[in-house]
Coordinates of C-alpha atoms and ligand atoms in Angstrom, one line a residue:
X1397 CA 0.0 0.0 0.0
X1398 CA 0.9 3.2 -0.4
X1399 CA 4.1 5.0 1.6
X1400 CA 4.4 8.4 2.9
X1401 CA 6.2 11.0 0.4
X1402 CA 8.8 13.0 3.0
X1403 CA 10.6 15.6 1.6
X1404 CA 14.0 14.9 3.4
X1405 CA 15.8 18.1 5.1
X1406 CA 18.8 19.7 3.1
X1407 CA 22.3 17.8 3.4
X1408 CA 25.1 18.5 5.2
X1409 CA 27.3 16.2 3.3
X1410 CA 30.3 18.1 1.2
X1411 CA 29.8 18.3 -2.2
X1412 CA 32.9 17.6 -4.2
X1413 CA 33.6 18.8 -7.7
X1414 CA 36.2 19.3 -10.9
X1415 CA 35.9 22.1 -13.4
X1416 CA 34.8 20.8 -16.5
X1417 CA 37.7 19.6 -18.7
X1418 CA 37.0 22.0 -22.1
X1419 CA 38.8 19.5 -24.5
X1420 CA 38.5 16.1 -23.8
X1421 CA 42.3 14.0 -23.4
X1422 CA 41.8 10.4 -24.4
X1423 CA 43.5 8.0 -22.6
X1424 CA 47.0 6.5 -23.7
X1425 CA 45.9 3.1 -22.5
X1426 CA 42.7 1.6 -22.9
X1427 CA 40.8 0.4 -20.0
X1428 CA 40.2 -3.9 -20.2
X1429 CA 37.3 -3.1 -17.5
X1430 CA 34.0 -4.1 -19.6
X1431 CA 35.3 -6.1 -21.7
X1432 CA 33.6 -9.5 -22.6
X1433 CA 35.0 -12.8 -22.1
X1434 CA 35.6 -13.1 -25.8
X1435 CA 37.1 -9.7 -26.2
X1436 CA 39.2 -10.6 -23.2
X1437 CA 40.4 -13.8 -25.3
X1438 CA 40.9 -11.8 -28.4
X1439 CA 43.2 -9.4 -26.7
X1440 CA 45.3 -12.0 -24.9
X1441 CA 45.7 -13.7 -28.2
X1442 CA 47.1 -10.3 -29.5
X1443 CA 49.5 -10.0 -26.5
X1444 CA 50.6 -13.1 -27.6
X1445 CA 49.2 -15.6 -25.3
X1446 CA 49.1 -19.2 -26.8
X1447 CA 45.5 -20.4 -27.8
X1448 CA 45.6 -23.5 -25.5
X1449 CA 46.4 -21.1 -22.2
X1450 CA 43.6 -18.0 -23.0
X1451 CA 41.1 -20.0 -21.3
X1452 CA 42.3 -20.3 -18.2
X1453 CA 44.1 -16.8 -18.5
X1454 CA 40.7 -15.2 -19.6
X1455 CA 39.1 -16.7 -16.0
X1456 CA 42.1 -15.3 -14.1
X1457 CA 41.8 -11.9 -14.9
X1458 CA 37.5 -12.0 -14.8
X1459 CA 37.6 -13.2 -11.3
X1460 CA 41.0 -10.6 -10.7
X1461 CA 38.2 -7.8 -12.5
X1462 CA 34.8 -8.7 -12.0
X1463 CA 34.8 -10.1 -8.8
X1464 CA 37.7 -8.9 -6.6
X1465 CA 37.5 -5.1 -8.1
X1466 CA 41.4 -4.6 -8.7
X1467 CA 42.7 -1.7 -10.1
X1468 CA 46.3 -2.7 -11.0
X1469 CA 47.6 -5.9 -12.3
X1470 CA 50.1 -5.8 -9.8
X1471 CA 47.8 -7.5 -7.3
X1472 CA 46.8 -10.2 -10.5
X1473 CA 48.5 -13.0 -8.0
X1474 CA 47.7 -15.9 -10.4
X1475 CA 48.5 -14.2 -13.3
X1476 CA 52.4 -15.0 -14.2
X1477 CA 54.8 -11.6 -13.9
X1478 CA 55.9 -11.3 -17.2
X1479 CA 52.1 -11.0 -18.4
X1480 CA 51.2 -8.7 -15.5
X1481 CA 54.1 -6.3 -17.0
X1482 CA 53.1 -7.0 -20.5
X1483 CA 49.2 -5.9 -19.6
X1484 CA 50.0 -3.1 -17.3
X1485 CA 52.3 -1.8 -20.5
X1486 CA 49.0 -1.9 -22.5
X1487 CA 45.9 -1.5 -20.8
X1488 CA 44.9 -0.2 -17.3
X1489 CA 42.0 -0.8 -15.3
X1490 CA 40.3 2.5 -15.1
X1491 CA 36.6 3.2 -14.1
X1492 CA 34.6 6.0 -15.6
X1493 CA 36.3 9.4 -14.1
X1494 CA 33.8 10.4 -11.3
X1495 CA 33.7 14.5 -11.3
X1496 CA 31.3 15.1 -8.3
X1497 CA 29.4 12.9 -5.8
X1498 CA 27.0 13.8 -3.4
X1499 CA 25.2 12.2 -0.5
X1500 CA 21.3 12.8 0.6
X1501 CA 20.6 12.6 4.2
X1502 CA 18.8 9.3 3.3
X1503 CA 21.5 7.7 2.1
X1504 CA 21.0 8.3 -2.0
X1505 CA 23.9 9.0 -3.4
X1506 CA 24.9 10.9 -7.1
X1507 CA 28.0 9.8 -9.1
X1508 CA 28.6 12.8 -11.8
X1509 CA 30.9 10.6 -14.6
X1510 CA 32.9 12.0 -16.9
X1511 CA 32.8 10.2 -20.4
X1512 CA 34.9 10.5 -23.5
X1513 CA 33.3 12.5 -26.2
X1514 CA 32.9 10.4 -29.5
X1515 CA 36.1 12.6 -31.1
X1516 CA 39.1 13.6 -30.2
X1517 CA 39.3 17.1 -28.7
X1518 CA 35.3 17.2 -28.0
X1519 CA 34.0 18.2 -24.9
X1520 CA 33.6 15.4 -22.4
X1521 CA 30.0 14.2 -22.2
X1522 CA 28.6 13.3 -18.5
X1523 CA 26.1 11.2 -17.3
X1524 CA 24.8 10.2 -13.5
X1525 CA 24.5 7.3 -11.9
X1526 CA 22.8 6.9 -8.7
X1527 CA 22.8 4.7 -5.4
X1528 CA 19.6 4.5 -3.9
X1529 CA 20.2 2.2 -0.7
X1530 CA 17.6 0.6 2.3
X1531 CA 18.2 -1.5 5.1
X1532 CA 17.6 -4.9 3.1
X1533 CA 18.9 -3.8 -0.3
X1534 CA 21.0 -1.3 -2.3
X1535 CA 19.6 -0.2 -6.1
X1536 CA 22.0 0.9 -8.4
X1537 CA 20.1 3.1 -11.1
X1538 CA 22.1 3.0 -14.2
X1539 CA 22.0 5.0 -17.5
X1540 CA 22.3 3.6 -20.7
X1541 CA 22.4 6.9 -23.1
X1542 CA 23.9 10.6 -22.8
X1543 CA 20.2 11.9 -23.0
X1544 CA 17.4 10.5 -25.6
X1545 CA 16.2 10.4 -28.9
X1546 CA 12.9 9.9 -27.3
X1547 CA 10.8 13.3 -25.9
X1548 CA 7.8 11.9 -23.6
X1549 CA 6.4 15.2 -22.4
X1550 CA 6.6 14.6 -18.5
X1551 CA 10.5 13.6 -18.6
X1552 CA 12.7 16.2 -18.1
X1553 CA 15.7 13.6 -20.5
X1554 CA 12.8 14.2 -22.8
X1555 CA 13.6 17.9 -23.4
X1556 CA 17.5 17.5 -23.8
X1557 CA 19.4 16.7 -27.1
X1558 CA 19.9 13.1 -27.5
X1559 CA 24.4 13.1 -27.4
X1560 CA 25.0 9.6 -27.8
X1561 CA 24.6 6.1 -27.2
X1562 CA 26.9 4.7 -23.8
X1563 CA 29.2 1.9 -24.5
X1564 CA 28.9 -1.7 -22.6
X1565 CA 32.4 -0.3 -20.9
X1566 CA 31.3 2.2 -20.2
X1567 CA 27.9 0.8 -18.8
X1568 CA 29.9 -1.9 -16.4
X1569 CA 32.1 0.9 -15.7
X1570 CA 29.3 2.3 -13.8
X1571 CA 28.5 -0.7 -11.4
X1572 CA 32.4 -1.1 -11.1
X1573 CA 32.8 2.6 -10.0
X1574 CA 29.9 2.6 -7.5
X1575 CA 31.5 -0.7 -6.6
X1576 CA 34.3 1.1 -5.5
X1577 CA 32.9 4.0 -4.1
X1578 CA 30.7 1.8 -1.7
X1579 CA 33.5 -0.4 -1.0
X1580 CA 31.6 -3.5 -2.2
X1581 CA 34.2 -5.8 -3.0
X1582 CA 35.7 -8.7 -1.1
X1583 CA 37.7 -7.5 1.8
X1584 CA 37.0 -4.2 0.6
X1585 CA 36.4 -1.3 3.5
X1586 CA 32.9 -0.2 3.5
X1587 CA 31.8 3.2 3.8
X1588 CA 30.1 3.7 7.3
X1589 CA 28.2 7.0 6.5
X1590 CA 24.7 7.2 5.1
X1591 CA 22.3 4.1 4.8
X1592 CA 24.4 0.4 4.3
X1593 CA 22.0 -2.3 3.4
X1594 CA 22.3 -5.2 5.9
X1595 CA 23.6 -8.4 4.1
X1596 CA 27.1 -9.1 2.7
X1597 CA 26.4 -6.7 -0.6
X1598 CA 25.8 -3.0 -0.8
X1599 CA 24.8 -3.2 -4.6
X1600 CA 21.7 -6.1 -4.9
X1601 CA 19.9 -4.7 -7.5
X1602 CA 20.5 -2.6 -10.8
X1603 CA 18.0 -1.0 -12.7
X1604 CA 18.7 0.5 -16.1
X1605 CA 16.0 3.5 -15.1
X1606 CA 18.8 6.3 -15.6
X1607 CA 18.7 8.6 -18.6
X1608 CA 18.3 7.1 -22.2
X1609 CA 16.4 4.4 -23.8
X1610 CA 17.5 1.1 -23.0
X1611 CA 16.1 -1.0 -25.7
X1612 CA 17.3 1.7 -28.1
X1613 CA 21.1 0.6 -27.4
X1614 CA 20.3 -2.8 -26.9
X1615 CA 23.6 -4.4 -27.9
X1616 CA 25.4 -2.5 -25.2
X1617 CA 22.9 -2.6 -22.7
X1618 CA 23.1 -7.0 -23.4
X1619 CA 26.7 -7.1 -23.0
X1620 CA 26.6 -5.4 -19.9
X1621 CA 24.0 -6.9 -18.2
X1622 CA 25.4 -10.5 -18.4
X1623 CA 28.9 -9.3 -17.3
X1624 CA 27.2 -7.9 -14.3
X1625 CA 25.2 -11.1 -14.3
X1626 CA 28.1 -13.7 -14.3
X1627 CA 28.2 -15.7 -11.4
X1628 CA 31.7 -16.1 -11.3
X1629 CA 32.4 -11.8 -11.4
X1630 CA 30.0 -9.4 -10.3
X1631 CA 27.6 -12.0 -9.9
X1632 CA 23.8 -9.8 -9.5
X1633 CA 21.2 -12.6 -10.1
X1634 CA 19.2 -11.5 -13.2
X1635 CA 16.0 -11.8 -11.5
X1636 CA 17.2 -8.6 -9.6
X1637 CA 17.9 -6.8 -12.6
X1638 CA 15.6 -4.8 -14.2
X1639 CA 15.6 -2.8 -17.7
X1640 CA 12.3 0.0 -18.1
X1641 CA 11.7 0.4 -21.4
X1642 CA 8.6 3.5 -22.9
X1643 CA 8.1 0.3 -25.3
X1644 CA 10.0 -0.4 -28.1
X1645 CA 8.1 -3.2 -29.0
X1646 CA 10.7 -5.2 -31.8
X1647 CA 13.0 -4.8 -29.0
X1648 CA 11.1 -6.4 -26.4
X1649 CA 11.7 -9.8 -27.1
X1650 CA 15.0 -9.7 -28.1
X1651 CA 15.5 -8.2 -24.5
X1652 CA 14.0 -11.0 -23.0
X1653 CA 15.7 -13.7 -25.1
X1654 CA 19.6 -12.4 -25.0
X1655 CA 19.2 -10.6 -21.6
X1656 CA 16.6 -12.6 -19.5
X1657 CA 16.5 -9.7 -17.2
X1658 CA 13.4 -8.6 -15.5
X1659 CA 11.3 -5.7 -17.6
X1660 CA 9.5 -2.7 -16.4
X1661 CA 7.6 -0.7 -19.2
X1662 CA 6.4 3.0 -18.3
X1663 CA 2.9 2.6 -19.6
X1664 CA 1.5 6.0 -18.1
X1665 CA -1.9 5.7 -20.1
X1666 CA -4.7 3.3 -20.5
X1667 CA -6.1 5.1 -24.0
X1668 CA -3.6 5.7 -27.3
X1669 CA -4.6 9.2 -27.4
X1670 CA -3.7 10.3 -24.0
X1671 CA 0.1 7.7 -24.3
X1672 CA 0.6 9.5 -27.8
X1673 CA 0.9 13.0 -26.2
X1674 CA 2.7 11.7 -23.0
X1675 CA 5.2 8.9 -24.8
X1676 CA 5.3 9.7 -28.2
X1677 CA 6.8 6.4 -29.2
X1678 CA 3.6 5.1 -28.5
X1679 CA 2.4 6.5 -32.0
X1680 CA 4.8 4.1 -33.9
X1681 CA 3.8 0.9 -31.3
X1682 CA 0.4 1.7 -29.8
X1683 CA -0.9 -0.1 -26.3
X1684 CA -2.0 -2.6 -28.2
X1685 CA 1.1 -4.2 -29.8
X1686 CA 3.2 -3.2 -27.1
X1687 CA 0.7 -5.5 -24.7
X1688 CA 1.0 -8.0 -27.0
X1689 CA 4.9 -7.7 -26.9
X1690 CA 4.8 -8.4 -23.0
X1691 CA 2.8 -10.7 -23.0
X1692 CA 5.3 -13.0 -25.1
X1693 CA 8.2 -11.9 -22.8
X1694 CA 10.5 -14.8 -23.0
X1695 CA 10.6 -16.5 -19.3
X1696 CA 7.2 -14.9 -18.2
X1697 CA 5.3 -16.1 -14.9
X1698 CA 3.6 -15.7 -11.7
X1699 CA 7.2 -15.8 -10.5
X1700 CA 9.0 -13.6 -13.4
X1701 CA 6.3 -10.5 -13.8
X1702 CA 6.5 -7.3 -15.9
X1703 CA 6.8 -3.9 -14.1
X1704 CA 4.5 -1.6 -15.3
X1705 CA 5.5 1.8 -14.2
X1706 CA 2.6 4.5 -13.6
X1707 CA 3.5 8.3 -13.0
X1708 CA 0.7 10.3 -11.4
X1709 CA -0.3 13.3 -13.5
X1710 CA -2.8 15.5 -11.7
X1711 CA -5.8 15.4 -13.8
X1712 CA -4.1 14.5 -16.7
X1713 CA -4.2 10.2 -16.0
X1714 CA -5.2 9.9 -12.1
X1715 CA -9.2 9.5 -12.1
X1716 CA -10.6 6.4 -10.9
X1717 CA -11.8 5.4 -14.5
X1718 CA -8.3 5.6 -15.6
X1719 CA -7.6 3.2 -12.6
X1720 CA -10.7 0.8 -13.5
X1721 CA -9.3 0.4 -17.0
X1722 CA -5.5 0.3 -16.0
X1723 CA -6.6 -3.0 -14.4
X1724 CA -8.9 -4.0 -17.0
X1725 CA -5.8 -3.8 -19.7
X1726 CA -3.9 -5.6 -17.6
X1727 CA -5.9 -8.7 -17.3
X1728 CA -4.1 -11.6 -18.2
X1729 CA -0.4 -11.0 -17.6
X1730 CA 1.8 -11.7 -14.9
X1731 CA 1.8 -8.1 -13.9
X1732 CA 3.1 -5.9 -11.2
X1733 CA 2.3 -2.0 -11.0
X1734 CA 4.6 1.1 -9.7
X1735 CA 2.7 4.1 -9.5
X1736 CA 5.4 6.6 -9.5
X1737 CA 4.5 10.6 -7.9
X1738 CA 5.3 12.9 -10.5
X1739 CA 8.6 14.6 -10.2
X1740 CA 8.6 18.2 -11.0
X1741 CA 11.4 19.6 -12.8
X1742 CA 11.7 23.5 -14.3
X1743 CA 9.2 24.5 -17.4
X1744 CA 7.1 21.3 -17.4
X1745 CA 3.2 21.9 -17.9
X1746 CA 2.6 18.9 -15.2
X1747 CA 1.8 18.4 -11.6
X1748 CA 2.2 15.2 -9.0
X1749 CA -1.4 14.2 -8.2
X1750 CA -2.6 14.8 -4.9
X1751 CA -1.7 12.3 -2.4
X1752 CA -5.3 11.5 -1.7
X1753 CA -5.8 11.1 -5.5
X1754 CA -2.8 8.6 -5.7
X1755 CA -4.1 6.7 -2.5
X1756 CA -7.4 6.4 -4.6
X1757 CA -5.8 4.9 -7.5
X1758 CA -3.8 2.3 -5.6
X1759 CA -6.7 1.1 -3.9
X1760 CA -8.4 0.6 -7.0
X1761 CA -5.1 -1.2 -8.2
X1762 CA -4.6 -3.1 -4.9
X1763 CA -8.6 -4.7 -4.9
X1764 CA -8.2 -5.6 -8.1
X1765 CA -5.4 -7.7 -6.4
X1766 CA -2.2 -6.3 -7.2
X1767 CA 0.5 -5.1 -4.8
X1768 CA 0.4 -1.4 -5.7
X1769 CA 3.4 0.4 -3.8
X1770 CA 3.6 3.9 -4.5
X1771 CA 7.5 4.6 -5.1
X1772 CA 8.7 6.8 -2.0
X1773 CA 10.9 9.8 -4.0
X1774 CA 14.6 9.6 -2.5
X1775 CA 17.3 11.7 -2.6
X1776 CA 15.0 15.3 -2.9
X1777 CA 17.6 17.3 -0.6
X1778 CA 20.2 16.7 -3.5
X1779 CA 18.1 17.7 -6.0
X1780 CA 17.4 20.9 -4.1
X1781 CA 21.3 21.4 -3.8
X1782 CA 21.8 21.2 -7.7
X1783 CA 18.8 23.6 -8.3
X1784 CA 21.2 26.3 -6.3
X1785 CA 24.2 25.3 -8.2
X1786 CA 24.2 28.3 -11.0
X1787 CA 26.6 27.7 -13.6
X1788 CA 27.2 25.0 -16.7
X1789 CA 23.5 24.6 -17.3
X1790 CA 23.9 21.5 -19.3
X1791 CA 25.3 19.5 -16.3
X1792 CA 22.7 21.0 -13.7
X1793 CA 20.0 19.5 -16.1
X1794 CA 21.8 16.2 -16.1
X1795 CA 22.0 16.4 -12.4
X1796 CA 18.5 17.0 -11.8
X1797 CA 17.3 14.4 -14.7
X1798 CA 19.4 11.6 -12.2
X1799 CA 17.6 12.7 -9.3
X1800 CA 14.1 12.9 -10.7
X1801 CA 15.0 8.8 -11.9
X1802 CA 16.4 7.9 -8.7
X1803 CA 13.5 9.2 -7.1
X1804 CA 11.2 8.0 -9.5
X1805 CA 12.8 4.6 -9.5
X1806 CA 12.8 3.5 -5.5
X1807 CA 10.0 0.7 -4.8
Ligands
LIG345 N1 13.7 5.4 -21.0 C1 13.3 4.3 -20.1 C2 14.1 4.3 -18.8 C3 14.5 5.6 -18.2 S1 13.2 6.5 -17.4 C4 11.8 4.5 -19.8 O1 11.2 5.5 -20.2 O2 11.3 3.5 -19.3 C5 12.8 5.7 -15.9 C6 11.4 5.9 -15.4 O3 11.2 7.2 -14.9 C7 10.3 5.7 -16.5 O4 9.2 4.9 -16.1 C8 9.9 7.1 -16.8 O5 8.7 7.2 -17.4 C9 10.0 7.7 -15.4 N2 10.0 9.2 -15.4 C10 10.5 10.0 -16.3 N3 10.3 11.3 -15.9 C11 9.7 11.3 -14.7 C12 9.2 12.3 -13.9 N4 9.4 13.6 -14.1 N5 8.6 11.9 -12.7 C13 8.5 10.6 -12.5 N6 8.9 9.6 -13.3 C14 9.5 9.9 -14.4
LIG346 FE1 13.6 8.9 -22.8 FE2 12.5 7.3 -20.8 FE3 12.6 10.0 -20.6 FE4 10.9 8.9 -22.3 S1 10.9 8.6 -20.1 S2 12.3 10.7 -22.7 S3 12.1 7.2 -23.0 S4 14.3 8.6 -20.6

């Protein structure tokens, strides 16, 4: 049922920050960190490694990467000297650059990462990435684009320009950063301030709900889920992954069949008229085939439901018939539902539904027998912050998208 929005008082946790780098300086090295098993291979072979041996060499260094979290072959104990020397010449094992963090009094944190524009000299593009941690489990919200081509008309990624698609390195890179930050690795030290899950992991979950359309970079999005998915590195069961998609139906099942991850679509409107104006995508694949498209999600069940997510326009999609018929579409499939509170953000034409309203809808949602939590907004005092940060308006906006998704994203 449904929570209690708080509004949590301002931080006192330091905010830390670069100035903005105006060229971009690639790297002499390239990084190995999100690289495939196969790529790993491929490289070894290059660096001269016999055939017969990159098996074995390729596990070394995954469990050296992906499950202990070096960052310098040095420590590769396993891994013979001569090729620690000859990878360390090469290659490094750098994360994304991480230009600013900051830390809600509820525990949410922000990573502001610096990525590498797509040409030499370019200005540096940045994207967030956001730790959203309670006392039983620790979400990592992940992006999968710099902005998006898409423009639904409550989403403040909506109204930026679409800069580029991520890469699956640079995808991992994110888990592997927040990884370190939170000191989530064996016999790592972990970070006492703020809110620590209870259990052995501080990351248990991902969900690709950060800016950009997932199922519009698929290929990169798939490599990176099953690295973070392999048992024998980073090791987050797929069941608590979870990729949102605003429906890109031919993409759905794909998703499904070479991820396997769990799927949340952001439905936001029983009727096509009303989804057209809010998700636009929903012109090209109406409610109709995108239905259709979840309800042959490979590995669906009781067990394995979809996500549909829900944000709460004020008279816009909140009445009680809207509520009848959400339920009434639903029939049939394995379903959960996240209403989400609206999340304001500067020039938009829409407002959060009153609280009684959204307790309304969930009841309707919740006697029609689904659990209907209403996702609690985290991380609001850090969104406050950024809104009294002046300068580089680009990066403010980027801020502010991450928090509006981390709050939006919190069951
Ligand atoms: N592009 C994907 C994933 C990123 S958006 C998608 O659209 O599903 C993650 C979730 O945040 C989506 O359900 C999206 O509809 C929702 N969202 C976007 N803007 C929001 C806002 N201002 N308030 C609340 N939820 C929002
Ligand atoms: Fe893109 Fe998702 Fe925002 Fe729509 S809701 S503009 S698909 S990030």
């Amino acid at each position: 049922m449904a929570t209690t929005i708080e509004i949590a008082p301002t931080s006192t946790a330091p905010f830390v920050e670069k100035t903005p780098l105006e060229r971009y300086v690639p790297p002499d090295k390239p990084s190995l960190v999100g690289l495939t098993r196969a790529q790993l291979g491929t490289l070894l072979g290059a660096v001269g490694v016999p055939e017969a041996q990159r098996k074995m060499r390729v596990q070394q260094l995954w469990h050296w990467i992906y499950f202990r979290g070096l960052t310098s072959f040095d420590d590769m104990t396993s891994v013979s000297k001569e090729l620690r020397a000859e990878l360390a010449q090469r290659f490094t094992l750098d994360r994304p650059e991480v230009v600013a963090e900051q830390v809600s009094v509820d525990g949410t944190r922000k990573w502001l990462l610096r990525l590498p524009g797509e040409t030499e000299g370019e200005r540096p593009h940045e994207v967030e990435c956001v730790y959203i941690p309670d006392t039983d489990r620790g979400t990592l919200c992940v992006s999968s684009q710099v902005g998006c081509t898409l423009t639904c008309s409550f989403c403040h990624t909506g109204t930026q320009r679409f800069v580029r698609n991520l890469t699956a390195d640079e995808i991992v890179g994110q888990v592997m950063m927040a990884k370190d930050r939170l000191g989530d690795w064996p016999g790592a030290t972990r970070r006492t301030d703020g809110v620590i899950p209870t259990g052995d992991r501080c990351i248990t979950n991902i969900v690709m709900m950060g800016m950009g359309e997932p199922l519009y970079n698929l290929d990169a999005v798939r490599d990176a889920l099953l690295i973070v998915a392999d048992g024998d590195g980073i090791g987050i069961s797929k069941r608590r992954i979870t990729l949102s998609t605003s429906g890109v139906v031919p993409n759905i099942e794909r998703a499904g069949a070479e991820i396997g991850c769990m799927l949340a679509v952001s439905l936001h409107a029983v009727r096509d008229d009303l989804r057209n104006e809010l998700v636009p995508l929903n012109r090209k694949y109406p409610i109709a085939d995108l239905l259709e498209a979840c309800r042959n999600y490979p590995g669906l069940s009781n067990a394995k439901r979809i996500t549909f997510e829900y944000v709460m326009l004020k008279g816009v999609n909140d009445s009680i018939d809207d509520a009848k018929a959400l339920v009434r579409l639903l029939k049939g499939i394995p379903a959960k539902i996240n209403l989400i509170p609206f999340n304001p953000w500067p020039g938009t034409k829409y407002e959060c539904s009153d609280w009684e309203q959204i307790e309304k809808f969930s009841q309707v949602v919740f006697g029609a027998g689904y659990a209907s939590p209403v996702r609690t907004p985290r991380g609001r005092d850090i969104l406050a912050a950024c809104g009294q940060l002046k300068s580089a308006t680009e990066k403010l906006s980027a801020r502010e998208r991450m928090a509006l998704r981390a709050m939006a994203m919190t069951d």
